[in-house]
Tab-separated table of C-alpha atoms in Angstrom:
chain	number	residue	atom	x	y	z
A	1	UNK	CA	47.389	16.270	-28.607
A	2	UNK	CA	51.252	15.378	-27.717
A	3	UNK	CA	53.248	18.930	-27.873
A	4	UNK	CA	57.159	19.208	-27.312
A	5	UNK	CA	58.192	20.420	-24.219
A	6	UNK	CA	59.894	23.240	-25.634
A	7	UNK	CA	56.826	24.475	-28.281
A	8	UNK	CA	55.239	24.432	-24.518
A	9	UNK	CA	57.305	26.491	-22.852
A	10	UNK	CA	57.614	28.909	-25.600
A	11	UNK	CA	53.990	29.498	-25.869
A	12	UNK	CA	54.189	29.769	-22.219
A	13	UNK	CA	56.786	32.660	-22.158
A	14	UNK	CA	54.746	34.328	-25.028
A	15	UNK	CA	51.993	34.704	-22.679
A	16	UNK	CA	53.575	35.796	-19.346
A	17	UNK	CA	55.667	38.179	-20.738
A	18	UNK	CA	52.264	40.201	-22.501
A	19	UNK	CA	50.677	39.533	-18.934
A	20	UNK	CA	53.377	40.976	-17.462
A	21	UNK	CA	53.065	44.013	-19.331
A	22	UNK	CA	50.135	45.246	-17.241
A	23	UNK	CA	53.211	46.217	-14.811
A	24	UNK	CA	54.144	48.823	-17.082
A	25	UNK	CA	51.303	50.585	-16.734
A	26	UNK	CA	51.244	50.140	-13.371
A	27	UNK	CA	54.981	51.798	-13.182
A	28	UNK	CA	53.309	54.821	-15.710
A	29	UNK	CA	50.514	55.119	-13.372
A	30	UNK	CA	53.227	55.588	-10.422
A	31	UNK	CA	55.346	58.226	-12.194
A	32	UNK	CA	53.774	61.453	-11.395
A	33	UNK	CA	55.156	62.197	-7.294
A	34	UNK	CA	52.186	63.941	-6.248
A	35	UNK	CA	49.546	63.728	-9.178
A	36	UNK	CA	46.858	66.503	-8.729
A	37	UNK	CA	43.236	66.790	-10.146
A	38	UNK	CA	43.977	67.244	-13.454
A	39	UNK	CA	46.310	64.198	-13.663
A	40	UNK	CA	44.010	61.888	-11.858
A	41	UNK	CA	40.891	62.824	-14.068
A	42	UNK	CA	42.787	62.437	-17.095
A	43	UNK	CA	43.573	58.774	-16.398
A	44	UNK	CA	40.852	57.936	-14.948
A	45	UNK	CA	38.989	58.959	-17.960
A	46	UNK	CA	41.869	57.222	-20.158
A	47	UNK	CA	41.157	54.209	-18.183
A	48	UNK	CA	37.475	54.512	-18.701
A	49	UNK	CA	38.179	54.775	-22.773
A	50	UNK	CA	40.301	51.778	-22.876
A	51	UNK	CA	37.845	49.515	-21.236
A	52	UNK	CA	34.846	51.070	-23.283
A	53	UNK	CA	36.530	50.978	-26.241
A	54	UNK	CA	38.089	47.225	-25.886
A	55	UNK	CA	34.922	45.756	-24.724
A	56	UNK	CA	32.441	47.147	-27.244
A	57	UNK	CA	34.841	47.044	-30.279
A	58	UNK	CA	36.562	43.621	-29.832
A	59	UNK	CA	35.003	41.866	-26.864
A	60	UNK	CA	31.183	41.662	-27.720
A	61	UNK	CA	32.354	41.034	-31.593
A	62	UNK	CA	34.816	38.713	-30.932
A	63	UNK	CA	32.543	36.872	-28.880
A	64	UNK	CA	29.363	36.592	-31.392
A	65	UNK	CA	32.042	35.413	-33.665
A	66	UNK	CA	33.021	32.666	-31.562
A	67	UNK	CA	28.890	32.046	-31.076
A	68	UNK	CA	28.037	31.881	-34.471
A	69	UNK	CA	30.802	29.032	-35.254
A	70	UNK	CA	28.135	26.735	-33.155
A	71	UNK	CA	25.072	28.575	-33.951
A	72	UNK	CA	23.125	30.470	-36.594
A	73	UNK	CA	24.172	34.221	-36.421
A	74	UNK	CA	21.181	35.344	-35.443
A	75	UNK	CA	20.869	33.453	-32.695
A	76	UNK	CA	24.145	33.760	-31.541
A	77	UNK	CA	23.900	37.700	-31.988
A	78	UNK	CA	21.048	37.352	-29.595
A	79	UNK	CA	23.215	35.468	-27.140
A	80	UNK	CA	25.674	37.174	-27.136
A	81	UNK	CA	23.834	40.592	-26.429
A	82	UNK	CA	22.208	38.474	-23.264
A	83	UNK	CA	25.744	37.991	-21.959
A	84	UNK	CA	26.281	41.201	-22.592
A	85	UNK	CA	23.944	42.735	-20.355
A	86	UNK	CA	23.692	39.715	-17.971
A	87	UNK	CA	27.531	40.458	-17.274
A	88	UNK	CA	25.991	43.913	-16.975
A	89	UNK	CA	23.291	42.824	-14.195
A	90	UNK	CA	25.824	40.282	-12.206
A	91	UNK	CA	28.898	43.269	-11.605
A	92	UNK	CA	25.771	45.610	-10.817
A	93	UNK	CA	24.405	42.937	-8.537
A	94	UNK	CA	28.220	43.040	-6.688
A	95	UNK	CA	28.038	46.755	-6.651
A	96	UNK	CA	24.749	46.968	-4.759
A	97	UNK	CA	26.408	44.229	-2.139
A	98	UNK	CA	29.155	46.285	-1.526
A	99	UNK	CA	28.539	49.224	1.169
A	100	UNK	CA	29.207	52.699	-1.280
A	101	UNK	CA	31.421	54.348	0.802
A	102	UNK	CA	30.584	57.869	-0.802
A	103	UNK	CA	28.501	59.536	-3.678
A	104	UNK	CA	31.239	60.003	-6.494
A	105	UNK	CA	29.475	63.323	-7.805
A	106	UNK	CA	29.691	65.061	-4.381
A	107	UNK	CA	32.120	67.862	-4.319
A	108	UNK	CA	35.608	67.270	-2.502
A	109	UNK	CA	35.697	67.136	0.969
A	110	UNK	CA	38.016	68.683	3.588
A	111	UNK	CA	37.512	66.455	6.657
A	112	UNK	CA	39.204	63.471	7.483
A	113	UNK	CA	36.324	60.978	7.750
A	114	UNK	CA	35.465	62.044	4.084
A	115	UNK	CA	38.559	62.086	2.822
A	116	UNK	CA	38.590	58.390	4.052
A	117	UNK	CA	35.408	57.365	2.509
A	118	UNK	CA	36.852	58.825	-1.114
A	119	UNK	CA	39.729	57.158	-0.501
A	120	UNK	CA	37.557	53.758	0.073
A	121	UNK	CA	35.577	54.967	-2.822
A	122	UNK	CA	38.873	54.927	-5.221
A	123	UNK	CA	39.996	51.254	-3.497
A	124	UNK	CA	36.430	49.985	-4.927
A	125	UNK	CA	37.242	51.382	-8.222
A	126	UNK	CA	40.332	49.757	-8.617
A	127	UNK	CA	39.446	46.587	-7.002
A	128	UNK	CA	36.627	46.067	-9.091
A	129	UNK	CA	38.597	47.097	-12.132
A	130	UNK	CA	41.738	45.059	-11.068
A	131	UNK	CA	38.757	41.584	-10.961
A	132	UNK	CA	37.099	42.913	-14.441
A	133	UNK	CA	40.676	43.101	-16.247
A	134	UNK	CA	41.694	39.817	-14.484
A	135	UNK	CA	39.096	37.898	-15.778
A	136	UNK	CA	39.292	39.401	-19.055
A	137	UNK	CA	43.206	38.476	-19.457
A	138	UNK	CA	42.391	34.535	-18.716
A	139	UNK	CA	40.665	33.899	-21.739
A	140	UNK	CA	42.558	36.482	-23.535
A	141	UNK	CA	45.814	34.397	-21.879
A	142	UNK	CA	44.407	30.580	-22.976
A	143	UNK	CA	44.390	31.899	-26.342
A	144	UNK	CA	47.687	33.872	-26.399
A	145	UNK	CA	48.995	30.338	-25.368
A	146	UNK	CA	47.038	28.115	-27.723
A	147	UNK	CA	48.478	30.664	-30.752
A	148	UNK	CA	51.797	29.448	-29.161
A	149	UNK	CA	51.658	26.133	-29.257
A	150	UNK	CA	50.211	26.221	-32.905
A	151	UNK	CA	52.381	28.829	-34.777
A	152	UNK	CA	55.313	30.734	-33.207
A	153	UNK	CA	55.089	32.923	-35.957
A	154	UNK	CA	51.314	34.122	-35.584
A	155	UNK	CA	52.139	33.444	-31.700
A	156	UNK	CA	54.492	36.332	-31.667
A	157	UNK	CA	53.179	39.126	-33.520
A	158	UNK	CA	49.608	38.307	-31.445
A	159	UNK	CA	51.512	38.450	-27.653
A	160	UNK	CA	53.156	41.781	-28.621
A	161	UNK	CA	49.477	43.262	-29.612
A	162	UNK	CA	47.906	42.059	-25.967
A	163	UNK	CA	51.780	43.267	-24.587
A	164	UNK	CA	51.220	46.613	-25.748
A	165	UNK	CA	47.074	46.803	-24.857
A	166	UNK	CA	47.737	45.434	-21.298
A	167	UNK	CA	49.945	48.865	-20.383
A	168	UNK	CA	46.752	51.371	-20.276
A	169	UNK	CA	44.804	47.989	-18.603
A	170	UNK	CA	47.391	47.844	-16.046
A	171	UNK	CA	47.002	51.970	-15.143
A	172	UNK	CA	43.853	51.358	-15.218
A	173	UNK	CA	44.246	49.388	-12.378
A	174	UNK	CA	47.112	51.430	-10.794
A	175	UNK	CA	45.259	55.046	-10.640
A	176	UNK	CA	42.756	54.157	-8.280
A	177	UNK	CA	44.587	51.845	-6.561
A	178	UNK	CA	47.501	54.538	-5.736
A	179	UNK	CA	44.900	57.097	-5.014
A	180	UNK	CA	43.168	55.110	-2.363
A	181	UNK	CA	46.047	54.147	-0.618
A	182	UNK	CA	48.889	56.735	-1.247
A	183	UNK	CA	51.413	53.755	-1.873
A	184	UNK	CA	52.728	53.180	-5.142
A	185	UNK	CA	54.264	49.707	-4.033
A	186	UNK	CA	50.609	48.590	-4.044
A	187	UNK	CA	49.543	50.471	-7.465
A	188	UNK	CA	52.519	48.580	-9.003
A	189	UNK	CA	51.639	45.082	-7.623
A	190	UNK	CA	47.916	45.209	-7.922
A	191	UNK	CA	48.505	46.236	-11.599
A	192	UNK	CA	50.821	43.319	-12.352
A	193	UNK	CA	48.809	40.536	-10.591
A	194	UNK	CA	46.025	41.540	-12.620
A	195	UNK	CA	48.277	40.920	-15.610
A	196	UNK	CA	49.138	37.724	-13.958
A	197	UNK	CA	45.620	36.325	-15.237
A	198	UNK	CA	46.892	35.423	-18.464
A	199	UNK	CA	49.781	33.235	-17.561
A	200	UNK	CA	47.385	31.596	-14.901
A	201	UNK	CA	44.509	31.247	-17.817
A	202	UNK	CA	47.338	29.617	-20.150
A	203	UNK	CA	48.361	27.090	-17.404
A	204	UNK	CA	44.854	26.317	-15.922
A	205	UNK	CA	43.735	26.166	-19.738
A	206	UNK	CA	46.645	23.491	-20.715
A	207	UNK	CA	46.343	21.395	-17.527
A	208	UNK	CA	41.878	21.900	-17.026
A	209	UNK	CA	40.229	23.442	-19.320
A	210	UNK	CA	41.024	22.614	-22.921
A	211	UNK	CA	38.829	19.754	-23.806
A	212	UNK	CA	36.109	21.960	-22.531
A	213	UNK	CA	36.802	25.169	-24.004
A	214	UNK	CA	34.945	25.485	-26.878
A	215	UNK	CA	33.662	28.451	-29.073
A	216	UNK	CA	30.149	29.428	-27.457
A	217	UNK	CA	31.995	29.082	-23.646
A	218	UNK	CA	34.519	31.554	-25.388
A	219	UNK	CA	32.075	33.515	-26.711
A	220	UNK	CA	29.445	33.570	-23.709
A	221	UNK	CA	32.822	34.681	-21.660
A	222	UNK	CA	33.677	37.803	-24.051
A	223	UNK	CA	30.478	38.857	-24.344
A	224	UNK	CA	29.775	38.855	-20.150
A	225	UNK	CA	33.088	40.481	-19.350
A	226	UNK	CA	32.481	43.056	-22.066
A	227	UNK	CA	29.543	44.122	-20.265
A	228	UNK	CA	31.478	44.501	-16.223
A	229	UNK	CA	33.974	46.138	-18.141
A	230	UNK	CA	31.538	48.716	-19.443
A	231	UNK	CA	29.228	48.728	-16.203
A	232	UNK	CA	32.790	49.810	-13.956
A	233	UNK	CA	33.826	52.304	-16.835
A	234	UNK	CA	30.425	54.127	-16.228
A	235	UNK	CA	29.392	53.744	-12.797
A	236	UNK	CA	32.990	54.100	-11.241
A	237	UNK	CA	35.816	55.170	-13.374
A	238	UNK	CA	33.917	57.645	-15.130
A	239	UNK	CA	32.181	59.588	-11.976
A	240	UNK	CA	35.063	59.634	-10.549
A	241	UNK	CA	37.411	61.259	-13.158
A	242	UNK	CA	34.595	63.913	-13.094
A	243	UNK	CA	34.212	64.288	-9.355
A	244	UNK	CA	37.884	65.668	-9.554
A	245	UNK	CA	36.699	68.899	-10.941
A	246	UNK	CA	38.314	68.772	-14.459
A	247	UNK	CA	35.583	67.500	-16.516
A	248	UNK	CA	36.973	67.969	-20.177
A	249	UNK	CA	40.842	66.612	-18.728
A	250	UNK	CA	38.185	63.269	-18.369
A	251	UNK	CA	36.681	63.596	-21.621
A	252	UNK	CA	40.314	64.165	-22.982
A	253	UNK	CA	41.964	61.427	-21.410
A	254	UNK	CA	38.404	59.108	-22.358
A	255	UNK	CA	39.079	59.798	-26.042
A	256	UNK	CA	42.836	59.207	-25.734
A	257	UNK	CA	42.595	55.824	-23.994
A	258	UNK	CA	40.134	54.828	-26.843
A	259	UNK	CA	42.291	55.983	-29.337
A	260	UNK	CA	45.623	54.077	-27.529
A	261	UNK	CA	43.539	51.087	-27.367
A	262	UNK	CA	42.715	51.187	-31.087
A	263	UNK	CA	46.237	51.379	-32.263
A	264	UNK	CA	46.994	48.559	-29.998
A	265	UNK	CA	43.821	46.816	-31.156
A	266	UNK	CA	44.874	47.262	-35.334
A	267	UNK	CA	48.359	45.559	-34.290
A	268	UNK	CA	45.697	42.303	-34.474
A	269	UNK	CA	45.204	42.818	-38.396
């Protein structure tokens, strides 16, 4: 299907600018000069709630919906729980490949050689968050910029929703990240690349992907990425927000970023 150049570009703007948002985030994560303990547990527990929260309230439903327009809902309830937990498996697969740098429940260290491996402990965490988030915006990003091309006026309303989610996304991305290596240059411009996904999944999805993208890939997609997101929440983001010391700031900022995410979420309806 033939679409005017400008309905294109439009739908195209819609998108980058809500990717783009992730940078916000990035600039709250950064705003703090020296964040201590309490600060870093509380977002990396925030961080933890948005992606637990996101993935098992819209993700994993979102994509047995987009199963069951192919298949009977049973069946496509059962699929979509296997690419649930085989997202699950292939991010815990990745983990195990990747040398663990430190035990995230060991008390703080003093010396310099573990204060390095904590540090390289963090740069995992936000790496693997940064790669979780980024392939969760290119879907997310395809269908910002199908909306787009459709209806400018459900377009809209839709980009400022994923605008307003992708700022806790992008600190979750930009805590770790500015922890591990002290710079918040690189906190701010690993959170907006990740952001960058769903400009990059709108383009790719025009030019590559659209006579292929159909419901159950859709679905199959959600339903995997759900389950990295949840696997990273637990085994990294969580641990460490509670390695800090300040277990109920985590649990605070865990029920806060669910809560954020939610009102960003109900935008949708």
């Amino acid at each position: 299907m033939n679409y005017p150049l400008e309905t294109v570009l439009l739908a195209f703007g819609l998108t980058l600018l809500a990717g783009l948002n992730t940078g916000l985030g990035g600039v709250i994560s950064i705003a703090k000069r020296n964040p201590g303990p309490q600060f870093l547990a509380g977002s990396l527990g925030f961080s933890a709630g948005v992606m637990l929260y996101v993935s098992m309230m819209e993700l994993v439903p979102t994509g047995i919906e987009s199963l069951a327009k192919n298949w009977e809902e049973k069946l496509a309830t059962w699929v979509g729980v296997g690419a649930f937990f085989a997202g699950i498996a292939v991010i815990a697969v990745i983990d195990r490949l990747v040398p663990e740098p430190m035990n995230p429940h060991e008390p703080d260290a003093i010396s310099d050689r573990q204060r390095k491996q904590r540090q390289a402990a963090m740069m995992k965490t936000g790496t693997l968050t940064a790669l979780a988030i980024g392939i969760h915006n290119f879907p997310e990003g395809f269908a910002t910029f199908v909306a787009g091309l459709e209806d400018a006026k459900v377009a809209i309303p839709v980009a400022v929703a994923i605008a307003i989610h992708n700022i806790p996304e992008g600190m979750a991305v930009g805590v770790p990240i500015r922890e591990a290596t002290g710079s918040r240059r690189k906190a701010l411009v690993w959170s907006t690349v990740s952001g960058l996904a769903e400009p990059a999944g709108a383009l790719l999805g025009f030019l590559l992907l659209m006579p292929f993208m159909g419901p159950t890939t859709l679905g199959v997609v959600f339903a995997a990425i759900a389950g990295v997101m949840v696997f990273i929440s637990l085994d990294e983001l969580l641990p460490a927000a509670v390695a800090t010391g300040r277990h109920h700031t985590a649990i605070y900022g865990l029920i806060a970023g669910m809560a954020v995410m939610a009102l960003s979420l109900l935008m949708f309806l």
